[in-house]
Amino acid sequence: MRGLALAMCRSSSTVRTTPQNILVPASGIATNEGLKSPRQFGADLGAALDRLLGHPTRVARLIGAVTGDEVRAGLTEAARYGAVVHASGPLDHPEHPGADLRSPLLVRLGAQDDRVYAREWPGPVAFLVVTDSTSRSLAVFRRTVSRHGALFAAVRSTDPLVLAAVETAALDAGVHLTENLADDVPADPASAVADLPGADARFVTAQFRVVRSRWHAPALNPAGAPVTGSGEPVGA
């Protein structure tokens, strides 16, 4: 939750640098605290956002100032389409009292509301999209990214078959993927494409594409024994 909240706060005004669509199955998510329904998931995420933005110094490091009416209008418009899970409100900057800083907006939608979440929303707007199942989430992910593009995608699952299916979908759609990374969702949105001249596969060339999938993987110490590390395999 903290990693996702952190990623949602890294808004740079008009640029879509934060997660926009968060796909959660209606049946809920199994956790070490029991099954979490989409409503509980949204409440926990909202609480994580509030904790993260509870200190002015942290706000100044995370949130970019709103500089255009397009973002302000988008925050107002997006809140009309569904249940507001976390409202967007003004935040104080310790050094620039006149800066217009807004906390992330999180709105709960259904999978059928693709006319809303399939478009790009500038600024700190995010949607908690409740789907019939993980399979439906995967179909929504593949369709929206293939048709509209994305800078990055992230998945969290304990099922290796789900992880494999999402990686295949990401490679087919042409988007960088992080798998089961906590505080790196991604930690810096630009890090998903740091080595490439553009964002997803569409911005490189029509003749070839390079996208990456990142996940934690065991590394070997000099003696050959496994130690905790991280892997960054490349899919092309």
XYZ file of N, CA and C in Angstrom:
708
model
N 0.822 -1.199 0.000
C 0.000 0.000 0.000
C 0.861 1.256 0.000
N 1.919 1.208 0.814
C 2.789 2.376 0.872
C 3.453 2.637 -0.474
N 3.900 1.559 -1.132
C 4.536 1.732 -2.427
C 3.582 2.272 -3.467
N 2.339 1.780 -3.469
C 1.348 2.265 -4.419
C 0.974 3.706 -4.117
N 0.814 4.039 -2.836
C 0.511 5.415 -2.453
C 1.645 6.345 -2.859
N 2.871 5.891 -2.689
C 4.034 6.689 -3.069
C 4.032 6.977 -4.559
N 3.744 5.959 -5.360
C 3.703 6.138 -6.812
C 2.579 7.087 -7.217
N 1.431 7.021 -6.533
C 0.299 7.891 -6.859
C 0.600 9.356 -6.561
N 1.503 9.595 -5.615
C 1.824 10.973 -5.233
C 2.830 11.636 -6.178
N 3.465 10.847 -7.020
C 4.501 11.426 -7.876
C 3.887 12.001 -9.150
N 3.054 12.987 -8.951
C 2.404 13.652 -10.082
C 3.202 14.883 -10.463
N 3.396 15.093 -11.761
C 4.095 16.286 -12.234
C 3.137 17.150 -13.031
N 2.083 17.555 -12.385
C 1.097 18.475 -12.949
C 0.390 17.874 -14.143
N 0.723 18.289 -15.359
C -0.047 17.865 -16.524
C 0.435 16.550 -17.122
N 1.575 16.028 -16.688
C 2.124 14.812 -17.272
C 1.604 13.595 -16.509
N 1.216 12.535 -17.260
C 0.682 11.321 -16.646
C 1.837 10.455 -16.183
N 2.373 10.728 -14.983
C 3.516 9.969 -14.477
C 3.141 9.075 -13.301
N 1.868 9.017 -12.949
C 1.444 8.206 -11.816
C 0.497 7.108 -12.290
N 0.332 6.036 -11.491
C -0.638 4.996 -11.881
C -2.037 5.590 -12.006
N -2.712 5.285 -13.099
C -4.066 5.813 -13.284
C -5.125 4.758 -12.989
N -4.966 3.548 -13.513
C -5.985 2.513 -13.361
C -5.470 1.385 -12.476
N -6.163 1.145 -11.368
C -5.801 0.088 -10.436
C -6.897 -0.973 -10.523
N -6.574 -2.141 -11.055
C -7.558 -3.190 -11.333
C -7.601 -4.189 -10.178
N -8.776 -4.347 -9.579
C -8.947 -5.230 -8.425
C -10.166 -6.120 -8.662
N -10.056 -7.435 -8.460
C -11.217 -8.321 -8.655
C -12.275 -8.107 -7.574
N -13.529 -8.243 -7.941
C -14.640 -8.032 -7.007
C -14.603 -9.023 -5.853
N -14.038 -10.195 -6.072
C -13.956 -11.212 -5.022
C -12.973 -10.835 -3.923
N -12.140 -9.847 -4.180
C -11.201 -9.383 -3.174
C -9.803 -9.940 -3.366
N -8.920 -9.585 -2.432
C -7.515 -9.964 -2.503
C -7.136 -10.685 -1.216
N -6.532 -11.841 -1.343
C -6.084 -12.594 -0.169
C -4.808 -11.970 0.382
N -4.807 -11.656 1.678
C -3.635 -11.073 2.327
C -3.359 -11.806 3.628
N -2.243 -11.446 4.281
C -1.935 -12.049 5.582
C -2.875 -11.555 6.675
N -3.734 -10.581 6.349
C -4.742 -10.090 7.292
C -6.139 -10.577 6.895
N -6.187 -11.548 5.998
C -7.468 -12.057 5.534
C -7.850 -11.460 4.198
N -9.040 -11.801 3.730
C -9.507 -11.332 2.432
C -9.865 -9.851 2.501
N -9.351 -9.084 1.552
C -9.632 -7.656 1.472
C -10.549 -7.398 0.276
N -11.727 -6.859 0.545
C -12.653 -6.508 -0.536
C -12.154 -5.258 -1.243
N -12.676 -4.964 -2.444
C -12.277 -3.722 -3.115
C -12.525 -2.481 -2.254
N -13.618 -2.460 -1.483
C -13.881 -1.312 -0.606
C -12.806 -1.202 0.473
N -12.420 -2.338 1.057
C -11.362 -2.307 2.059
C -10.031 -1.912 1.448
N -9.780 -2.436 0.241
C -8.563 -2.082 -0.478
C -8.496 -0.567 -0.674
N -9.609 0.035 -1.134
C -9.640 1.469 -1.346
C -9.461 2.252 -0.064
N -10.099 1.787 1.016
C -9.959 2.470 2.304
C -8.522 2.408 2.802
N -7.887 1.242 2.660
C -6.499 1.094 3.098
C -5.567 1.970 2.261
N -5.830 2.055 0.969
C -4.995 2.884 0.109
C -5.178 4.362 0.451
N -6.422 4.769 0.723
C -6.661 6.149 1.121
C -5.948 6.487 2.424
N -5.959 5.545 3.368
C -5.264 5.760 4.637
C -3.758 5.856 4.426
N -3.232 5.046 3.512
C -1.805 5.102 3.207
C -1.433 6.453 2.596
N -2.295 6.979 1.732
C -2.054 8.307 1.158
C -2.036 9.371 2.249
N -2.990 9.310 3.164
C -3.060 10.307 4.233
C -1.828 10.244 5.136
N -1.368 9.036 5.433
C -0.160 8.911 6.254
C 1.050 9.491 5.530
N 1.139 9.204 4.258
C 2.288 9.656 3.472
C 2.324 11.174 3.351
N 1.159 11.792 3.239
C 1.081 13.237 3.031
C 0.819 13.999 4.327
N 1.023 13.341 5.457
C 0.758 13.985 6.732
C 1.846 14.935 7.190
N 2.979 14.942 6.499
C 4.091 15.817 6.890
C 4.400 16.783 5.754
N 4.429 18.106 6.021
C 4.649 19.097 4.947
C 5.945 18.902 4.177
N 7.015 18.515 4.872
C 8.291 18.323 4.174
C 8.194 17.197 3.157
N 7.492 16.128 3.527
C 7.313 15.009 2.609
C 6.451 15.420 1.424
N 5.442 16.246 1.668
C 4.587 16.746 0.593
C 5.418 17.502 -0.436
N 6.336 18.341 0.041
C 7.160 19.144 -0.856
C 8.044 18.289 -1.743
N 8.440 17.112 -1.248
C 9.296 16.229 -2.041
C 8.506 15.411 -3.051
N 7.235 15.158 -2.780
C 6.475 14.216 -3.584
C 5.546 14.863 -4.603
N 4.832 15.889 -4.208
C 3.743 16.416 -5.019
C 4.203 17.599 -5.862
N 3.914 17.539 -7.147
C 4.203 18.662 -8.035
C 3.040 19.641 -8.055
N 3.343 20.913 -8.205
C 2.302 21.939 -8.192
C 1.440 21.866 -9.445
N 0.155 22.124 -9.276
C -0.774 22.206 -10.403
C -0.601 23.562 -11.055
N -0.356 23.562 -12.353
C -0.079 24.818 -13.045
C -1.088 25.141 -14.134
N -2.042 24.250 -14.381
C -2.986 24.492 -15.468
C -4.415 24.212 -15.067
N -5.336 24.916 -15.684
C -6.756 24.712 -15.409
C -7.238 23.347 -15.877
N -6.510 22.730 -16.827
C -6.896 21.409 -17.319
C -6.874 20.380 -16.195
N -5.866 20.465 -15.340
C -5.761 19.530 -14.219
C -6.854 19.803 -13.196
N -7.092 21.044 -12.885
C -8.130 21.404 -11.906
C -9.504 20.939 -12.396
N -9.765 21.160 -13.670
C -11.046 20.732 -14.237
C -11.158 19.217 -14.242
N -10.053 18.524 -14.516
C -10.061 17.069 -14.529
C -10.349 16.481 -13.157
N -9.805 17.087 -12.114
C -10.068 16.615 -10.758
C -11.552 16.742 -10.416
N -12.148 17.835 -10.836
C -13.577 18.043 -10.578
C -14.428 17.082 -11.390
N -14.072 16.902 -12.671
C -14.855 16.039 -13.552
C -14.765 14.578 -13.142
N -13.561 14.099 -12.852
C -13.371 12.683 -12.533
C -14.145 12.274 -11.297
N -14.283 13.179 -10.347
C -14.990 12.865 -9.098
C -16.479 12.619 -9.313
N -17.004 12.994 -10.474
C -18.434 12.838 -10.748
C -18.797 11.453 -11.282
N -17.802 10.677 -11.684
C -18.090 9.444 -12.406
C -18.273 8.224 -11.514
N -17.921 8.312 -10.248
C -18.047 7.152 -9.376
C -17.929 7.543 -7.925
N -17.824 6.529 -7.072
C -17.681 6.776 -5.639
C -16.272 7.277 -5.343
N -16.173 8.403 -4.675
C -14.869 8.971 -4.332
C -14.312 8.219 -3.127
N -13.237 7.488 -3.351
C -12.597 6.714 -2.289
C -11.644 7.594 -1.486
N -10.917 8.458 -2.184
C -10.023 9.428 -1.537
C -10.167 10.746 -2.281
N -10.654 11.752 -1.591
C -10.874 13.051 -2.218
C -9.557 13.787 -2.398
N -9.495 14.599 -3.448
C -8.331 15.446 -3.676
C -8.537 16.764 -2.949
N -7.586 17.129 -2.117
C -7.694 18.375 -1.363
C -6.408 19.164 -1.426
N -6.445 20.421 -1.013
C -5.240 21.270 -1.059
C -4.208 20.826 -0.034
N -2.954 21.002 -0.388
C -1.840 20.673 0.494
C -0.939 21.897 0.629
N -0.283 22.022 1.763
C 0.586 23.168 2.018
C 2.030 22.842 1.685
N 2.684 23.777 1.010
C 4.116 23.670 0.737
C 4.842 24.534 1.765
N 5.810 23.986 2.494
C 6.451 24.746 3.571
C 7.233 25.966 3.100
N 7.678 25.970 1.846
C 8.498 27.083 1.364
C 7.778 27.957 0.346
N 6.704 27.445 -0.241
C 5.968 28.194 -1.266
C 4.480 28.178 -0.925
N 4.048 29.070 -0.051
C 2.648 29.055 0.394
C 1.640 29.318 -0.721
N 2.085 29.914 -1.823
C 1.163 30.193 -2.921
C 1.028 29.067 -3.925
N 1.822 28.007 -3.763
C 1.788 26.892 -4.723
C 0.479 26.115 -4.580
N -0.067 25.694 -5.724
C -1.327 24.938 -5.739
C -1.003 23.448 -5.775
N -0.967 22.837 -4.600
C -0.691 21.406 -4.480
C -1.977 20.683 -4.125
N -2.230 19.549 -4.786
C -3.440 18.765 -4.537
C -3.067 17.317 -4.227
N -3.749 16.729 -3.271
C -3.557 15.311 -2.983
C -4.221 14.471 -4.070
N -3.801 13.213 -4.249
C -4.372 12.363 -5.299
C -5.864 12.093 -5.092
N -6.580 12.055 -6.196
C -7.993 11.673 -6.207
C -8.097 10.209 -6.594
N -8.883 9.439 -5.838
C -9.114 8.031 -6.158
C -10.613 7.796 -6.242
N -11.076 7.329 -7.404
C -12.501 7.119 -7.663
C -12.728 5.658 -8.012
N -13.747 5.029 -7.407
C -14.057 3.629 -7.688
C -15.013 3.523 -8.866
N -14.645 2.674 -9.836
C -15.449 2.453 -11.038
C -15.648 0.959 -11.249
N -16.500 0.613 -12.207
C -16.657 -0.763 -12.650
C -15.934 -0.972 -13.968
N -15.710 -2.231 -14.326
C -15.010 -2.522 -15.573
C -15.754 -1.982 -16.783
N -17.073 -1.827 -16.669
C -17.873 -1.323 -17.787
C -17.679 0.176 -18.018
N -17.024 0.869 -17.103
C -16.859 2.321 -17.223
C -15.604 2.687 -18.011
N -15.340 1.936 -19.084
C -14.103 2.182 -19.824
C -14.084 3.524 -20.544
N -15.235 4.119 -20.772
C -15.239 5.453 -21.385
C -14.571 6.477 -20.465
N -14.478 6.142 -19.175
C -13.837 7.035 -18.206
C -12.365 6.678 -18.035
N -12.086 5.432 -17.660
C -10.708 5.097 -17.302
C -9.814 4.805 -18.502
N -10.399 4.628 -19.702
C -9.569 4.355 -20.878
C -8.935 5.608 -21.454
N -9.410 6.774 -21.071
C -8.792 8.011 -21.529
C -7.699 8.449 -20.560
N -6.828 9.307 -21.027
C -5.745 9.793 -20.169
C -6.206 11.011 -19.382
N -5.991 10.958 -18.074
C -6.344 12.068 -17.187
C -5.060 12.702 -16.670
N -4.864 13.983 -16.883
C -3.648 14.626 -16.381
C -3.727 14.834 -14.873
N -2.561 14.946 -14.257
C -2.536 15.252 -12.840
C -2.831 14.054 -11.955
N -3.077 14.299 -10.664
C -3.216 13.217 -9.673
C -4.606 12.588 -9.645
N -5.008 11.958 -10.751
C -6.304 11.283 -10.854
C -6.060 9.786 -11.011
N -6.704 8.974 -10.175
C -6.565 7.524 -10.268
C -7.935 6.875 -10.093
N -8.088 5.709 -10.721
C -9.353 4.978 -10.654
C -9.120 3.582 -10.092
N -9.929 3.204 -9.121
C -9.949 1.843 -8.611
C -11.023 1.102 -9.400
N -10.598 0.293 -10.371
C -11.514 -0.371 -11.294
C -11.803 -1.781 -10.778
N -13.051 -2.029 -10.400
C -13.453 -3.331 -9.867
C -13.925 -4.204 -11.024
N -13.308 -5.370 -11.178
C -13.625 -6.275 -12.274
C -14.252 -7.567 -11.740
N -14.820 -8.365 -12.642
C -15.453 -9.625 -12.252
C -14.446 -10.640 -11.718
N -13.215 -10.576 -12.228
C -12.220 -11.580 -11.869
C -10.846 -11.085 -12.295
N -9.829 -11.838 -11.888
C -8.475 -11.523 -12.332
C -8.361 -11.655 -13.848
N -9.036 -12.633 -14.426
C -9.018 -12.797 -15.882
C -9.593 -11.570 -16.579
N -10.663 -11.028 -16.027
C -11.253 -9.817 -16.608
C -10.299 -8.637 -16.450
N -9.625 -8.553 -15.300
C -8.631 -7.492 -15.105
C -7.548 -7.576 -16.170
N -7.127 -8.805 -16.458
C -6.088 -9.004 -17.465
C -6.573 -8.570 -18.839
N -7.827 -8.875 -19.161
C -8.385 -8.467 -20.450
C -8.487 -6.949 -20.548
N -8.914 -6.305 -19.472
C -9.002 -4.840 -19.455
C -7.619 -4.228 -19.626
N -6.637 -4.785 -18.910
C -5.263 -4.294 -19.010
C -4.739 -4.392 -20.442
N -4.897 -5.555 -21.032
C -4.385 -5.765 -22.393
C -5.072 -4.827 -23.390
N -6.399 -4.695 -23.274
C -7.139 -3.868 -24.232
C -6.801 -2.386 -24.109
N -6.785 -1.871 -22.893
C -6.564 -0.438 -22.719
C -5.133 -0.039 -23.087
N -4.158 -0.861 -22.699
C -2.769 -0.524 -23.025
C -2.513 -0.653 -24.519
N -3.063 -1.692 -25.148
C -2.860 -1.885 -26.584
C -3.454 -0.738 -27.394
N -4.614 -0.255 -26.956
C -5.298 0.788 -27.717
C -4.811 2.195 -27.396
N -4.439 2.412 -26.130
C -4.168 3.782 -25.698
C -2.746 4.013 -25.203
N -1.966 2.940 -24.990
C -0.591 3.102 -24.551
C -0.478 3.322 -23.056
N 0.740 3.211 -22.532
C 1.032 3.445 -21.123
C 2.541 3.558 -20.959
N 2.969 4.290 -19.925
C 4.393 4.409 -19.633
C 4.912 3.163 -18.917
N 4.102 2.623 -18.005
C 4.521 1.450 -17.249
C 3.293 0.752 -16.688
N 3.495 -0.471 -16.238
C 2.446 -1.227 -15.570
C 3.069 -1.977 -14.411
N 2.250 -2.347 -13.432
C 2.737 -3.094 -12.276
C 1.713 -4.157 -11.907
N 2.184 -5.280 -11.412
C 1.290 -6.362 -10.978
C 1.780 -6.887 -9.637
N 0.828 -7.283 -8.792
C 1.178 -7.926 -7.537
C 0.306 -9.165 -7.393
N 0.949 -10.330 -7.284
C 0.209 -11.586 -7.192
C 1.096 -12.652 -6.585
N 0.469 -13.613 -5.900
C 1.192 -14.767 -5.370
C 1.066 -15.978 -6.287
N 0.332 -15.830 -7.377
C 0.098 -16.930 -8.309
C 1.060 -16.805 -9.488
N 1.986 -17.741 -9.662
C 2.944 -17.651 -10.769
C 2.269 -17.682 -12.139
N 1.111 -18.337 -12.249
C 0.405 -18.359 -13.531
C -0.134 -16.975 -13.877
N -0.614 -16.256 -12.867
C -1.081 -14.890 -13.095
C 0.080 -13.996 -13.512
N 1.205 -14.111 -12.825
C 2.373 -13.300 -13.164
C 2.824 -13.574 -14.599
N 2.826 -14.837 -14.982
C 3.231 -15.185 -16.345
C 2.259 -14.620 -17.369
N 0.956 -14.672 -17.071
C -0.053 -14.153 -17.989
C 0.064 -12.637 -18.134
N 0.319 -11.944 -17.029
C 0.457 -10.487 -17.092
C 1.711 -10.107 -17.862
N 2.797 -10.842 -17.649
C 4.024 -10.533 -18.384
C 3.818 -10.723 -19.885
N 3.147 -11.776 -20.268
C 2.859 -11.998 -21.684
C 2.011 -10.862 -22.252
N 0.992 -10.451 -21.500
C 0.130 -9.361 -21.950
C 0.907 -8.062 -22.074
N 1.810 -7.803 -21.131
C 2.605 -6.580 -21.181
C 3.540 -6.576 -22.382
N 4.155 -7.720 -22.657
C 5.038 -7.820 -23.824
C 4.245 -7.627 -25.115
N 3.062 -8.230 -25.187
C 2.235 -8.090 -26.382
C 1.770 -6.647 -26.571
N 1.399 -5.994 -25.464
C 0.886 -4.630 -25.551
C 2.010 -3.617 -25.715
N 3.232 -3.986 -25.309
C 4.363 -3.082 -25.453
C 4.487 -2.097 -24.316
N 4.498 -2.602 -23.067
C 4.616 -1.707 -21.916
C 5.557 -2.335 -20.893
N 6.344 -1.497 -20.233
C 7.257 -1.976 -19.197
C 6.467 -2.421 -17.971
N 6.957 -3.471 -17.301
C 6.216 -4.097 -16.213
C 7.103 -4.288 -14.998
N 6.559 -4.008 -13.810
C 7.205 -4.390 -12.558
C 6.329 -5.431 -11.878
N 6.969 -6.462 -11.330
C 6.238 -7.581 -10.727
C 6.587 -7.707 -9.246
N 5.592 -7.548 -8.391
C 5.738 -7.756 -6.950
C 6.835 -6.901 -6.334
N 7.006 -5.692 -6.823
C 7.945 -4.761 -6.215
C 7.162 -3.834 -5.295
N 7.626 -3.664 -4.069
C 6.856 -2.957 -3.047
C 6.981 -1.443 -3.184
N 8.114 -0.878 -2.771
C 8.283 0.584 -2.821
C 8.775 1.053 -4.184
N 8.716 0.210 -5.182
C 9.190 0.554 -6.527
C 8.073 0.202 -7.497
N 7.049 1.088 -7.590
C 5.845 0.750 -8.365
C 5.608 1.680 -9.555
N 6.620 2.150 -10.273
C 8.031 2.118 -9.912
C 8.372 3.258 -8.971
N 9.535 3.188 -8.298
C 9.930 4.235 -7.368
C 10.056 5.566 -8.089
N 10.517 5.526 -9.318
C 10.558 6.711 -10.165
C 9.942 6.294 -11.489
N 8.783 6.871 -11.879
C 8.145 6.444 -13.128
C 9.090 6.483 -14.313
N 10.007 7.441 -14.325
C 10.935 7.537 -15.448
C 11.898 6.363 -15.480
N 12.089 5.685 -14.333
C 13.039 4.575 -14.300
C 12.576 3.411 -15.154
N 11.297 3.333 -15.428
C 10.791 2.244 -16.255
C 11.280 2.352 -17.682
N 11.694 3.548 -18.081
C 12.087 3.764 -19.474
C 13.405 4.516 -19.557
N 14.218 4.445 -18.508
C 15.415 5.278 -18.441
C 16.398 4.989 -19.566
N 16.456 3.743 -20.023
C 17.447 3.366 -21.031
C 16.931 3.450 -22.452
N 15.690 3.881 -22.618
C 15.107 3.914 -23.945
C 14.836 5.350 -24.380
N 14.833 5.626 -25.686
C 14.609 6.989 -26.158
C 13.179 7.456 -26.024
N 12.246 6.540 -25.734
C 10.850 6.943 -25.619
C 10.171 6.155 -24.534
N 8.867 6.139 -24.508
C 8.133 5.503 -23.422
C 7.882 4.033 -23.724
N 6.702 3.705 -24.252
C 6.440 2.292 -24.504
C 6.873 1.930 -25.915
N 6.472 0.760 -26.383
C 6.967 0.258 -27.658
C 6.620 1.176 -28.824
N 5.518 1.910 -28.717
C 5.085 2.743 -29.837
C 6.021 3.906 -30.113
N 6.840 4.271 -29.103
C 7.657 5.452 -29.261
C 9.081 5.140 -29.708
N 9.374 3.869 -29.960
C 10.717 3.522 -30.404
C 10.747 3.489 -31.925
N 10.123 2.525 -32.514
C 9.996 2.444 -33.962
C 8.947 1.397 -34.284
N 8.404 1.473 -35.454
C 7.391 0.493 -35.840
C 8.014 -0.845 -36.209
N 9.359 -0.892 -36.366
C 10.003 -2.108 -36.845
C 10.423 -3.042 -35.717
N 10.688 -2.528 -34.531
C 11.046 -3.385 -33.411
C 10.618 -2.703 -32.120
N 10.635 -3.463 -31.040
C 10.269 -2.892 -29.752
C 11.063 -3.570 -28.653
N 11.304 -2.840 -27.599
C 12.011 -3.363 -26.440
C 11.241 -2.946 -25.199
N 10.795 -3.909 -24.416
C 10.164 -3.626 -23.140
C 10.766 -4.548 -22.089
N 10.692 -4.120 -20.830
C 11.340 -4.863 -19.762
C 10.329 -5.294 -18.714
N 10.649 -6.396 -18.061
C 9.865 -6.865 -16.926
C 10.815 -7.037 -15.748
N 10.494 -6.389 -14.618
C 11.377 -6.423 -13.457
C 10.702 -7.161 -12.307
N 11.494 -7.960 -11.579
C 10.981 -8.615 -10.392
C 12.153 -8.995 -9.500
N 11.871 -9.272 -8.236
C 12.898 -9.743 -7.327
C 13.302 -11.155 -7.716
N 14.597 -11.396 -7.754
C 15.097 -12.721 -8.122
C 16.319 -13.029 -7.272
N 16.602 -14.311 -7.009
C 17.779 -14.654 -6.208
C 19.058 -14.376 -6.979
N 20.015 -13.814 -6.278
C 21.339 -13.602 -6.852
C 22.305 -14.577 -6.190
N 23.483 -14.740 -6.754
C 24.476 -15.662 -6.217
C 25.660 -14.881 -5.672
N 26.115 -15.275 -4.475
C 27.327 -14.667 -3.938
C 28.534 -15.372 -4.567
N 29.743 -14.905 -4.310
C 30.909 -15.536 -4.957
C 31.026 -17.033 -4.703
N 30.483 -17.518 -3.569
C 30.584 -18.955 -3.276
C 29.513 -19.767 -3.985
N 28.595 -19.083 -4.665
C 27.558 -19.782 -5.405
C 26.280 -19.991 -4.638
N 26.199 -19.502 -3.397
C 24.989 -19.667 -2.606
C 24.008 -18.551 -2.926
N 22.702 -18.831 -2.940
C 21.724 -17.792 -3.259
C 21.603 -16.766 -2.134
N 21.490 -15.508 -2.502
C 21.235 -14.423 -1.561
C 20.106 -13.583 -2.119
N 19.523 -12.730 -1.276
C 18.430 -11.884 -1.723
C 18.952 -10.813 -2.665
N 18.263 -10.646 -3.769
C 18.675 -9.623 -4.726
C 17.515 -9.234 -5.593
N 17.779 -8.624 -6.713
C 16.717 -8.257 -7.644
C 17.157 -8.568 -9.048
N 16.205 -8.993 -9.857
C 16.508 -9.331 -11.228
C 15.885 -8.346 -12.177
N 16.484 -8.173 -13.338
C 15.932 -7.287 -14.351
C 16.073 -7.942 -15.715
N 15.326 -9.036 -15.937
C 15.361 -9.682 -17.244
C 14.823 -8.752 -18.319
N 15.223 -8.978 -19.518
C 14.781 -8.140 -20.637
C 13.953 -8.984 -21.598
N 12.799 -8.449 -21.983
C 11.988 -9.100 -23.015
C 11.935 -8.215 -24.234
N 12.129 -8.751 -25.394
C 12.135 -7.928 -26.607
C 11.356 -8.636 -27.691
